[in-house]
């Protein structure tokens, strides 16, 4: 597939109008959300949605998240909205995706044949303006080639998908930097299928009991095939070590990702990437850092782990998947 990719500044009203027109015509638009850039198509147009899978090289069994401009629009996409979903919708717009029973209006290709549909209202003003201008729900996975780190800038999207997407709306770096939290609300107890921008603690504060998938349970992998696929993997080999242990494990030429500055005595000629001490900042820079180190053509990236609390849970999840790649 080869077409001309237009990269447009999202701050211009004409750019939003052009992107909406492309979506209504069955084309593909990459756009910023507060989490990562999405690769969007009209969620109700099966032919358009198929183009997403082709552009990303995405396995056909991996369902897409449907983005809507307002919570009320969920009712046209879901057969029922369980009480836990009603409560969690208070976190919208925001980095939370709810898995609901699918209504027949949603084509099977969008949900990869699942009886459920994943929906969210994104918090980024450009995403909301695009949804409003287009007037349709937008199906959008992260706008990376399948298996690559998710894109948090328009440059990342272009690096992966130039020639495979019609329009890229450029609004600079994404404020959260990690994908949405995916919560299945079809069962008796809400279940987190993917850790993300909304911490589990925030979900518990609203609905009480919440289960958290380890991402390894076969039943979760069948319902959310994204868990099973190779993910977030830079070309370099990623090795996880405990905090303060990087120097002991890094060999000559290896890159290090640590929340500490490069220690005075450490000089093996490799790249030392100091990550922000606070986890929100770390999350914002994580995918860009993995891409940067890839571009530096390092063979191995030694990464010090972070605490598994708040958004740290999502950071660790992405690091573990990168290391498993
Ligand atoms: O923040 C985000 O969620 C970004 C932005 C663009 O919204 N999107 C994103 O999409 O990360 P994607 O396709 O890269 O990841 C979607 C995840 C996958 O793990 C997929 O398996 C899961 O959500 N998912 C989608 N629909 C599902 C469904 N019906 N049931 C269970 N899991 C579902
Ligand atoms: Mg993705």
mmCIF file of C-alpha atoms and ligand atoms in Angstrom:
data_model
loop_
_atom_site.group_PDB
_atom_site.id
_atom_site.type_symbol
_atom_site.label_atom_id
_atom_site.label_comp_id
_atom_site.label_asym_id
_atom_site.label_seq_id
_atom_site.Cartn_x
_atom_site.Cartn_y
_atom_site.Cartn_z
ATOM 1 C CA UNK A 1 0.000 0.000 0.000
ATOM 2 C CA UNK A 2 1.429 3.359 -0.907
ATOM 3 C CA UNK A 3 -0.235 6.719 -0.695
ATOM 4 C CA UNK A 4 0.790 10.246 0.140
ATOM 5 C CA UNK A 5 0.689 10.978 3.856
ATOM 6 C CA UNK A 6 -0.314 14.558 4.742
ATOM 7 C CA UNK A 7 1.102 15.761 8.084
ATOM 8 C CA UNK A 8 -1.054 18.681 9.267
ATOM 9 C CA UNK A 9 -0.726 20.971 12.321
ATOM 10 C CA UNK A 10 -3.674 20.076 14.565
ATOM 11 C CA UNK A 11 -3.951 23.687 15.764
ATOM 12 C CA UNK A 12 -5.525 24.703 12.442
ATOM 13 C CA UNK A 13 -9.301 24.317 12.075
ATOM 14 C CA UNK A 14 -8.832 23.444 8.393
ATOM 15 C CA UNK A 15 -6.683 20.467 9.404
ATOM 16 C CA UNK A 16 -9.421 19.038 11.654
ATOM 17 C CA UNK A 17 -11.985 19.552 8.874
ATOM 18 C CA UNK A 18 -9.734 17.829 6.330
ATOM 19 C CA UNK A 19 -9.096 14.882 8.694
ATOM 20 C CA UNK A 20 -12.846 14.507 9.389
ATOM 21 C CA UNK A 21 -13.548 14.475 5.646
ATOM 22 C CA UNK A 22 -10.936 11.728 5.132
ATOM 23 C CA UNK A 23 -12.520 9.647 7.911
ATOM 24 C CA UNK A 24 -16.026 10.071 6.485
ATOM 25 C CA UNK A 25 -14.654 8.970 3.108
ATOM 26 C CA UNK A 26 -13.355 5.706 4.557
ATOM 27 C CA UNK A 27 -9.704 6.802 4.947
ATOM 28 C CA UNK A 28 -7.170 6.582 7.795
ATOM 29 C CA UNK A 29 -6.202 9.457 10.115
ATOM 30 C CA UNK A 30 -3.559 9.332 12.845
ATOM 31 C CA UNK A 31 -4.491 11.708 15.656
ATOM 32 C CA UNK A 32 -3.247 12.626 19.147
ATOM 33 C CA UNK A 33 -5.004 11.421 22.278
ATOM 34 C CA UNK A 34 -3.919 12.162 25.832
ATOM 35 C CA UNK A 35 -2.356 8.661 25.990
ATOM 36 C CA UNK A 36 -0.676 7.928 22.638
ATOM 37 C CA UNK A 37 -1.387 8.695 18.952
ATOM 38 C CA UNK A 38 -4.202 6.582 17.490
ATOM 39 C CA UNK A 39 -4.649 5.261 13.929
ATOM 40 C CA UNK A 40 -8.300 6.039 13.266
ATOM 41 C CA UNK A 41 -11.013 4.923 10.871
ATOM 42 C CA UNK A 42 -14.830 5.113 10.940
ATOM 43 C CA UNK A 43 -15.618 2.366 13.482
ATOM 44 C CA UNK A 44 -18.889 1.455 11.742
ATOM 45 C CA UNK A 45 -17.333 1.099 8.256
ATOM 46 C CA UNK A 46 -15.933 -2.444 7.983
ATOM 47 C CA UNK A 47 -13.877 -1.693 4.850
ATOM 48 C CA UNK A 48 -12.242 1.332 6.491
ATOM 49 C CA UNK A 49 -11.471 -0.631 9.652
ATOM 50 C CA UNK A 50 -9.811 -3.374 7.599
ATOM 51 C CA UNK A 51 -7.341 -0.742 6.347
ATOM 52 C CA UNK A 52 -6.183 -0.203 9.961
ATOM 53 C CA UNK A 53 -5.216 -3.865 10.311
ATOM 54 C CA UNK A 54 -3.384 -3.766 6.958
ATOM 55 C CA UNK A 55 -1.498 -0.524 7.731
ATOM 56 C CA UNK A 56 -0.281 -1.747 11.131
ATOM 57 C CA UNK A 57 0.329 -5.350 10.173
ATOM 58 C CA UNK A 58 -2.027 -6.114 13.076
ATOM 59 C CA UNK A 59 -3.252 -9.670 13.658
ATOM 60 C CA UNK A 60 -6.963 -9.844 12.708
ATOM 61 C CA UNK A 61 -7.859 -11.397 16.084
ATOM 62 C CA UNK A 62 -6.882 -8.248 18.052
ATOM 63 C CA UNK A 63 -9.942 -6.013 18.665
ATOM 64 C CA UNK A 64 -9.881 -2.204 18.395
ATOM 65 C CA UNK A 65 -10.916 0.488 20.870
ATOM 66 C CA UNK A 66 -13.826 2.652 19.664
ATOM 67 C CA UNK A 67 -13.513 6.344 20.555
ATOM 68 C CA UNK A 68 -16.594 8.521 21.063
ATOM 69 C CA UNK A 69 -17.073 12.239 21.793
ATOM 70 C CA UNK A 70 -19.379 11.788 24.805
ATOM 71 C CA UNK A 71 -20.429 9.053 27.238
ATOM 72 C CA UNK A 72 -24.051 9.003 25.943
ATOM 73 C CA UNK A 73 -22.806 7.683 22.595
ATOM 74 C CA UNK A 74 -21.863 4.401 24.256
ATOM 75 C CA UNK A 75 -25.536 3.427 24.252
ATOM 76 C CA UNK A 76 -25.534 3.108 20.459
ATOM 77 C CA UNK A 77 -22.537 0.736 20.569
ATOM 78 C CA UNK A 78 -23.238 -1.438 23.617
ATOM 79 C CA UNK A 79 -26.143 -3.829 24.166
ATOM 80 C CA UNK A 80 -26.261 -2.916 27.858
ATOM 81 C CA UNK A 81 -24.291 -0.626 30.149
ATOM 82 C CA UNK A 82 -23.702 -2.427 33.481
ATOM 83 C CA UNK A 83 -23.907 -0.361 36.718
ATOM 84 C CA UNK A 84 -20.122 -0.546 37.279
ATOM 85 C CA UNK A 85 -19.630 0.962 33.822
ATOM 86 C CA UNK A 86 -22.037 3.810 34.624
ATOM 87 C CA UNK A 87 -19.908 4.647 37.663
ATOM 88 C CA UNK A 88 -16.531 4.337 35.946
ATOM 89 C CA UNK A 89 -17.718 6.560 33.091
ATOM 90 C CA UNK A 90 -17.228 9.413 35.576
ATOM 91 C CA UNK A 91 -13.540 9.171 34.686
ATOM 92 C CA UNK A 92 -14.349 10.201 31.086
ATOM 93 C CA UNK A 93 -12.985 11.979 29.203
ATOM 94 C CA UNK A 94 -9.800 10.188 30.226
ATOM 95 C CA UNK A 95 -7.407 7.252 29.749
ATOM 96 C CA UNK A 96 -9.964 4.552 30.597
ATOM 97 C CA UNK A 97 -11.415 1.984 28.175
ATOM 98 C CA UNK A 98 -14.516 -0.008 29.126
ATOM 99 C CA UNK A 99 -15.236 -3.427 27.612
ATOM 100 C CA UNK A 100 -19.012 -3.761 27.195
ATOM 101 C CA UNK A 101 -21.428 -6.205 25.511
ATOM 102 C CA UNK A 102 -21.323 -5.360 21.778
ATOM 103 C CA UNK A 103 -24.402 -4.041 19.942
ATOM 104 C CA UNK A 104 -25.081 -5.300 16.398
ATOM 105 C CA UNK A 105 -24.331 -1.821 14.981
ATOM 106 C CA UNK A 106 -20.593 -2.464 15.478
ATOM 107 C CA UNK A 107 -19.042 -4.509 12.645
ATOM 108 C CA UNK A 108 -17.402 -7.781 13.695
ATOM 109 C CA UNK A 109 -14.085 -6.696 12.138
ATOM 110 C CA UNK A 110 -13.850 -3.794 14.632
ATOM 111 C CA UNK A 111 -14.133 -6.113 17.640
ATOM 112 C CA UNK A 112 -12.239 -8.963 15.935
ATOM 113 C CA UNK A 113 -15.283 -11.195 16.326
ATOM 114 C CA UNK A 114 -15.523 -10.676 20.114
ATOM 115 C CA UNK A 115 -19.036 -10.453 21.641
ATOM 116 C CA UNK A 116 -17.801 -7.295 23.415
ATOM 117 C CA UNK A 117 -16.790 -3.792 22.338
ATOM 118 C CA UNK A 118 -14.117 -1.606 23.948
ATOM 119 C CA UNK A 119 -15.064 2.097 24.182
ATOM 120 C CA UNK A 120 -13.524 5.283 25.519
ATOM 121 C CA UNK A 121 -13.925 9.076 25.495
ATOM 122 C CA UNK A 122 -10.416 10.517 25.033
ATOM 123 C CA UNK A 123 -9.419 13.677 26.921
ATOM 124 C CA UNK A 124 -7.243 15.309 24.232
ATOM 125 C CA UNK A 125 -8.894 18.445 22.752
ATOM 126 C CA UNK A 126 -7.772 17.487 19.229
ATOM 127 C CA UNK A 127 -9.260 13.985 19.525
ATOM 128 C CA UNK A 128 -12.536 15.467 20.779
ATOM 129 C CA UNK A 129 -12.606 18.117 18.027
ATOM 130 C CA UNK A 130 -12.000 15.403 15.413
ATOM 131 C CA UNK A 131 -14.751 13.163 16.838
ATOM 132 C CA UNK A 132 -17.167 16.082 16.803
ATOM 133 C CA UNK A 133 -16.250 17.200 13.275
ATOM 134 C CA UNK A 134 -16.467 13.662 11.931
ATOM 135 C CA UNK A 135 -19.714 12.781 13.683
ATOM 136 C CA UNK A 136 -18.883 9.059 13.792
ATOM 137 C CA UNK A 137 -17.294 6.796 16.384
ATOM 138 C CA UNK A 138 -13.600 6.297 15.538
ATOM 139 C CA UNK A 139 -11.896 2.915 15.909
ATOM 140 C CA UNK A 140 -8.233 3.470 16.756
ATOM 141 C CA UNK A 141 -5.406 1.296 17.972
ATOM 142 C CA UNK A 142 -2.059 2.909 18.772
ATOM 143 C CA UNK A 143 -0.572 4.322 15.539
ATOM 144 C CA UNK A 144 2.575 2.162 15.462
ATOM 145 C CA UNK A 145 3.546 -0.793 13.304
ATOM 146 C CA UNK A 146 2.399 -3.857 15.225
ATOM 147 C CA UNK A 147 4.972 -4.866 17.863
ATOM 148 C CA UNK A 148 6.754 -1.467 17.985
ATOM 149 C CA UNK A 149 6.603 0.962 20.928
ATOM 150 C CA UNK A 150 3.435 3.092 20.819
ATOM 151 C CA UNK A 151 3.867 6.551 19.246
ATOM 152 C CA UNK A 152 3.787 9.592 21.518
ATOM 153 C CA UNK A 153 4.697 12.139 18.807
ATOM 154 C CA UNK A 154 3.650 12.669 15.178
ATOM 155 C CA UNK A 155 7.277 11.913 14.197
ATOM 156 C CA UNK A 156 6.938 8.421 15.704
ATOM 157 C CA UNK A 157 3.779 7.868 13.619
ATOM 158 C CA UNK A 158 5.508 9.002 10.438
ATOM 159 C CA UNK A 159 8.520 6.780 11.189
ATOM 160 C CA UNK A 160 6.247 3.714 11.353
ATOM 161 C CA UNK A 161 3.368 4.492 8.976
ATOM 162 C CA UNK A 162 4.411 7.007 6.286
ATOM 163 C CA UNK A 163 2.675 5.997 3.071
ATOM 164 C CA UNK A 164 0.150 3.825 4.913
ATOM 165 C CA UNK A 165 -1.995 6.576 6.494
ATOM 166 C CA UNK A 166 -3.787 9.434 4.685
ATOM 167 C CA UNK A 167 -3.467 12.203 7.300
ATOM 168 C CA UNK A 168 -1.416 12.670 10.489
ATOM 169 C CA UNK A 169 -2.642 15.412 12.852
ATOM 170 C CA UNK A 170 0.410 16.770 14.688
ATOM 171 C CA UNK A 171 -0.186 18.192 18.182
ATOM 172 C CA UNK A 172 3.229 17.487 19.709
ATOM 173 C CA UNK A 173 3.909 14.987 22.504
ATOM 174 C CA UNK A 174 1.036 13.175 24.272
ATOM 175 C CA UNK A 175 0.525 14.290 27.898
ATOM 176 C CA UNK A 176 0.134 10.796 29.470
ATOM 177 C CA UNK A 177 2.447 8.771 27.223
ATOM 178 C CA UNK A 178 1.051 5.309 28.048
ATOM 179 C CA UNK A 179 -2.145 3.734 26.742
ATOM 180 C CA UNK A 180 -5.504 3.683 28.489
ATOM 181 C CA UNK A 181 -6.425 1.276 31.272
ATOM 182 C CA UNK A 182 -8.689 -1.440 29.781
ATOM 183 C CA UNK A 183 -11.409 -2.667 32.168
ATOM 184 C CA UNK A 184 -13.851 -5.473 31.400
ATOM 185 C CA UNK A 185 -17.156 -4.597 33.061
ATOM 186 C CA UNK A 186 -19.200 -7.493 31.643
ATOM 187 C CA UNK A 187 -18.651 -9.771 34.670
ATOM 188 C CA UNK A 188 -19.670 -9.613 38.338
ATOM 189 C CA UNK A 189 -16.451 -7.791 39.325
ATOM 190 C CA UNK A 190 -14.698 -5.259 37.053
ATOM 191 C CA UNK A 191 -11.439 -6.729 35.742
ATOM 192 C CA UNK A 192 -8.419 -4.771 34.546
ATOM 193 C CA UNK A 193 -7.179 -6.423 31.346
ATOM 194 C CA UNK A 194 -4.435 -3.847 30.701
ATOM 195 C CA UNK A 195 -2.880 -1.431 33.214
ATOM 196 C CA UNK A 196 -2.737 2.117 31.861
ATOM 197 C CA UNK A 197 -3.182 5.825 32.417
ATOM 198 C CA UNK A 198 -5.841 5.454 35.150
ATOM 199 C CA UNK A 199 -4.295 3.707 38.186
ATOM 200 C CA UNK A 200 -6.127 0.697 39.662
ATOM 201 C CA UNK A 201 -6.328 2.649 42.934
ATOM 202 C CA UNK A 202 -8.539 5.262 41.213
ATOM 203 C CA UNK A 203 -10.896 2.525 39.922
ATOM 204 C CA UNK A 204 -11.181 0.970 43.410
ATOM 205 C CA UNK A 205 -12.023 4.371 44.884
ATOM 206 C CA UNK A 206 -15.094 4.455 42.614
ATOM 207 C CA UNK A 207 -16.359 0.852 42.429
ATOM 208 C CA UNK A 208 -14.703 -0.910 45.373
ATOM 209 C CA UNK A 209 -13.573 -4.383 44.340
ATOM 210 C CA UNK A 210 -11.530 -4.608 41.127
ATOM 211 C CA UNK A 211 -9.636 -7.639 39.827
ATOM 212 C CA UNK A 212 -6.348 -7.172 38.011
ATOM 213 C CA UNK A 213 -5.284 -9.598 35.295
ATOM 214 C CA UNK A 214 -1.643 -10.638 35.338
ATOM 215 C CA UNK A 215 -1.940 -10.622 31.555
ATOM 216 C CA UNK A 216 -1.005 -14.305 31.585
ATOM 217 C CA UNK A 217 -4.350 -16.000 32.317
ATOM 218 C CA UNK A 218 -5.532 -17.964 29.230
ATOM 219 C CA UNK A 219 -9.114 -16.753 29.648
ATOM 220 C CA UNK A 220 -8.001 -13.095 29.586
ATOM 221 C CA UNK A 221 -5.800 -13.745 26.573
ATOM 222 C CA UNK A 222 -8.736 -15.257 24.695
ATOM 223 C CA UNK A 223 -10.943 -12.262 25.490
ATOM 224 C CA UNK A 224 -8.249 -9.643 24.965
ATOM 225 C CA UNK A 225 -5.863 -11.072 22.379
ATOM 226 C CA UNK A 226 -3.679 -7.956 22.558
ATOM 227 C CA UNK A 227 -2.261 -9.438 25.772
ATOM 228 C CA UNK A 228 -0.852 -12.357 23.840
ATOM 229 C CA UNK A 229 0.871 -10.494 21.063
ATOM 230 C CA UNK A 230 4.437 -9.255 20.970
ATOM 231 C CA UNK A 231 4.485 -5.669 22.189
ATOM 232 C CA UNK A 232 6.453 -2.487 22.770
ATOM 233 C CA UNK A 233 9.614 -4.193 21.638
ATOM 234 C CA UNK A 234 12.459 -2.032 20.419
ATOM 235 C CA UNK A 235 14.949 -3.758 18.125
ATOM 236 C CA UNK A 236 17.469 -3.859 20.977
ATOM 237 C CA UNK A 237 17.264 -6.558 23.642
ATOM 238 C CA UNK A 238 15.677 -5.202 26.851
ATOM 239 C CA UNK A 239 16.896 -6.534 30.217
ATOM 240 C CA UNK A 240 15.166 -5.589 33.491
ATOM 241 C CA UNK A 241 17.192 -5.212 36.693
ATOM 242 C CA UNK A 242 16.409 -3.844 40.168
ATOM 243 C CA UNK A 243 16.845 -0.168 41.126
ATOM 244 C CA UNK A 244 20.522 0.680 41.630
ATOM 245 C CA UNK A 245 21.717 -2.442 39.790
ATOM 246 C CA UNK A 246 22.335 -1.152 36.259
ATOM 247 C CA UNK A 247 26.119 -0.740 36.590
ATOM 248 C CA UNK A 248 26.505 -4.360 37.645
ATOM 249 C CA UNK A 249 24.665 -5.655 34.581
ATOM 250 C CA UNK A 250 25.580 -3.228 31.792
ATOM 251 C CA UNK A 251 28.395 -4.376 29.546
ATOM 252 C CA UNK A 252 30.473 -2.149 27.252
ATOM 253 C CA UNK A 253 28.248 -0.417 24.702
ATOM 254 C CA UNK A 254 25.003 -1.311 26.464
ATOM 255 C CA UNK A 255 22.457 1.453 27.082
ATOM 256 C CA UNK A 256 21.032 2.057 30.536
ATOM 257 C CA UNK A 257 17.633 3.485 31.508
ATOM 258 C CA UNK A 258 17.624 4.598 35.137
ATOM 259 C CA UNK A 259 15.969 7.233 37.297
ATOM 260 C CA UNK A 260 19.457 8.122 38.600
ATOM 261 C CA UNK A 261 21.932 10.398 36.813
ATOM 262 C CA UNK A 262 24.959 8.622 35.325
ATOM 263 C CA UNK A 263 27.213 7.659 38.288
ATOM 264 C CA UNK A 264 30.623 9.378 38.236
ATOM 265 C CA UNK A 265 32.543 6.100 38.105
ATOM 266 C CA UNK A 266 30.447 4.590 35.323
ATOM 267 C CA UNK A 267 31.896 4.897 31.877
ATOM 268 C CA UNK A 268 31.571 1.964 29.572
ATOM 269 C CA UNK A 269 31.047 4.111 26.507
ATOM 270 C CA UNK A 270 27.333 3.334 26.374
ATOM 271 C CA UNK A 271 24.324 5.638 26.496
ATOM 272 C CA UNK A 272 22.928 6.445 29.971
ATOM 273 C CA UNK A 273 19.310 7.662 29.683
ATOM 274 C CA UNK A 274 18.180 9.313 32.909
ATOM 275 C CA UNK A 275 14.410 8.947 33.307
ATOM 276 C CA UNK A 276 12.289 11.361 35.396
ATOM 277 C CA UNK A 277 12.152 10.634 39.135
ATOM 278 C CA UNK A 278 8.380 11.094 39.273
ATOM 279 C CA UNK A 279 6.435 8.345 37.555
ATOM 280 C CA UNK A 280 4.060 10.572 35.534
ATOM 281 C CA UNK A 281 7.091 12.111 33.828
ATOM 282 C CA UNK A 282 8.636 8.672 33.383
ATOM 283 C CA UNK A 283 5.459 7.395 31.698
ATOM 284 C CA UNK A 284 5.419 10.406 29.368
ATOM 285 C CA UNK A 285 8.982 9.703 28.164
ATOM 286 C CA UNK A 286 9.064 5.891 28.193
ATOM 287 C CA UNK A 287 8.161 5.054 24.586
ATOM 288 C CA UNK A 288 10.200 7.953 23.175
ATOM 289 C CA UNK A 289 13.210 6.741 25.192
ATOM 290 C CA UNK A 290 12.871 3.197 23.806
ATOM 291 C CA UNK A 291 12.703 4.588 20.265
ATOM 292 C CA UNK A 292 15.673 6.920 20.908
ATOM 293 C CA UNK A 293 17.854 4.072 22.144
ATOM 294 C CA UNK A 294 16.832 2.023 19.121
ATOM 295 C CA UNK A 295 17.880 4.861 16.847
ATOM 296 C CA UNK A 296 21.254 4.904 18.643
ATOM 297 C CA UNK A 297 21.513 1.260 17.504
ATOM 298 C CA UNK A 298 22.420 -0.109 20.918
ATOM 299 C CA UNK A 299 22.355 -3.869 21.162
ATOM 300 C CA UNK A 300 21.070 -4.124 24.722
ATOM 301 C CA UNK A 301 19.089 -1.801 27.002
ATOM 302 C CA UNK A 302 19.501 -2.432 30.737
ATOM 303 C CA UNK A 303 16.440 -0.953 32.473
ATOM 304 C CA UNK A 304 16.034 -0.420 36.214
ATOM 305 C CA UNK A 305 12.490 -1.247 37.382
ATOM 306 C CA UNK A 306 10.134 1.244 39.089
ATOM 307 C CA UNK A 307 7.744 0.750 42.058
ATOM 308 C CA UNK A 308 4.499 -1.054 41.185
ATOM 309 C CA UNK A 309 2.115 1.657 42.470
ATOM 310 C CA UNK A 310 -0.065 4.215 40.678
ATOM 311 C CA UNK A 311 1.010 4.590 37.066
ATOM 312 C CA UNK A 312 4.133 2.540 37.975
ATOM 313 C CA UNK A 313 2.031 -0.586 37.389
ATOM 314 C CA UNK A 314 1.484 0.380 33.734
ATOM 315 C CA UNK A 315 5.139 1.375 33.284
ATOM 316 C CA UNK A 316 6.289 -2.014 34.628
ATOM 317 C CA UNK A 317 3.782 -3.836 32.427
ATOM 318 C CA UNK A 318 5.189 -2.129 29.306
ATOM 319 C CA UNK A 319 8.799 -2.739 30.424
ATOM 320 C CA UNK A 320 8.091 -6.444 31.022
ATOM 321 C CA UNK A 321 6.479 -6.789 27.610
ATOM 322 C CA UNK A 322 9.398 -4.962 25.986
ATOM 323 C CA UNK A 323 11.764 -7.368 27.738
ATOM 324 C CA UNK A 324 9.708 -10.378 26.643
ATOM 325 C CA UNK A 325 9.863 -9.191 22.991
HETATM 326 O O1 LIG B 1 -4.826 4.698 24.991
HETATM 327 C C1 LIG B 1 -5.253 3.845 24.206
HETATM 328 O O2 LIG B 1 -5.972 2.917 24.565
HETATM 329 C C2 LIG B 1 -4.834 3.983 22.735
HETATM 330 C C3 LIG B 1 -5.461 5.275 22.194
HETATM 331 C C4 LIG B 1 -5.246 5.460 20.726
HETATM 332 O O3 LIG B 1 -6.825 5.314 22.524
HETATM 333 N N1 LIG B 1 -5.280 2.838 21.985
HETATM 334 C C5 LIG B 1 -4.695 1.626 22.127
HETATM 335 O O4 LIG B 1 -5.205 0.650 21.292
HETATM 336 O O5 LIG B 1 -3.799 1.395 22.910
HETATM 337 P P1 LIG B 1 -4.479 -0.749 21.038
HETATM 338 O O6 LIG B 1 -5.227 -1.368 19.948
HETATM 339 O O7 LIG B 1 -3.051 -0.513 20.819
HETATM 340 O O8 LIG B 1 -4.751 -1.555 22.350
HETATM 341 C C6 LIG B 1 -6.078 -1.967 22.639
HETATM 342 C C7 LIG B 1 -6.090 -3.036 23.680
HETATM 343 C C8 LIG B 1 -5.566 -4.356 23.160
HETATM 344 O O9 LIG B 1 -4.832 -4.992 24.184
HETATM 345 C C9 LIG B 1 -6.863 -5.130 22.851
HETATM 346 O O10 LIG B 1 -6.696 -6.521 22.917
HETATM 347 C C10 LIG B 1 -7.785 -4.596 23.928
HETATM 348 O O11 LIG B 1 -7.448 -3.241 24.098
HETATM 349 N N2 LIG B 1 -9.203 -4.698 23.512
HETATM 350 C C11 LIG B 1 -9.814 -4.032 22.511
HETATM 351 N N3 LIG B 1 -11.092 -4.426 22.379
HETATM 352 C C12 LIG B 1 -11.305 -5.368 23.313
HETATM 353 C C13 LIG B 1 -12.433 -6.169 23.674
HETATM 354 N N4 LIG B 1 -13.591 -6.096 23.031
HETATM 355 N N5 LIG B 1 -12.278 -7.047 24.707
HETATM 356 C C14 LIG B 1 -11.108 -7.138 25.364
HETATM 357 N N6 LIG B 1 -10.002 -6.403 25.068
HETATM 358 C C15 LIG B 1 -10.104 -5.532 24.049
HETATM 359 MG MG1 LIG B 2 -1.085 -0.837 20.684
#
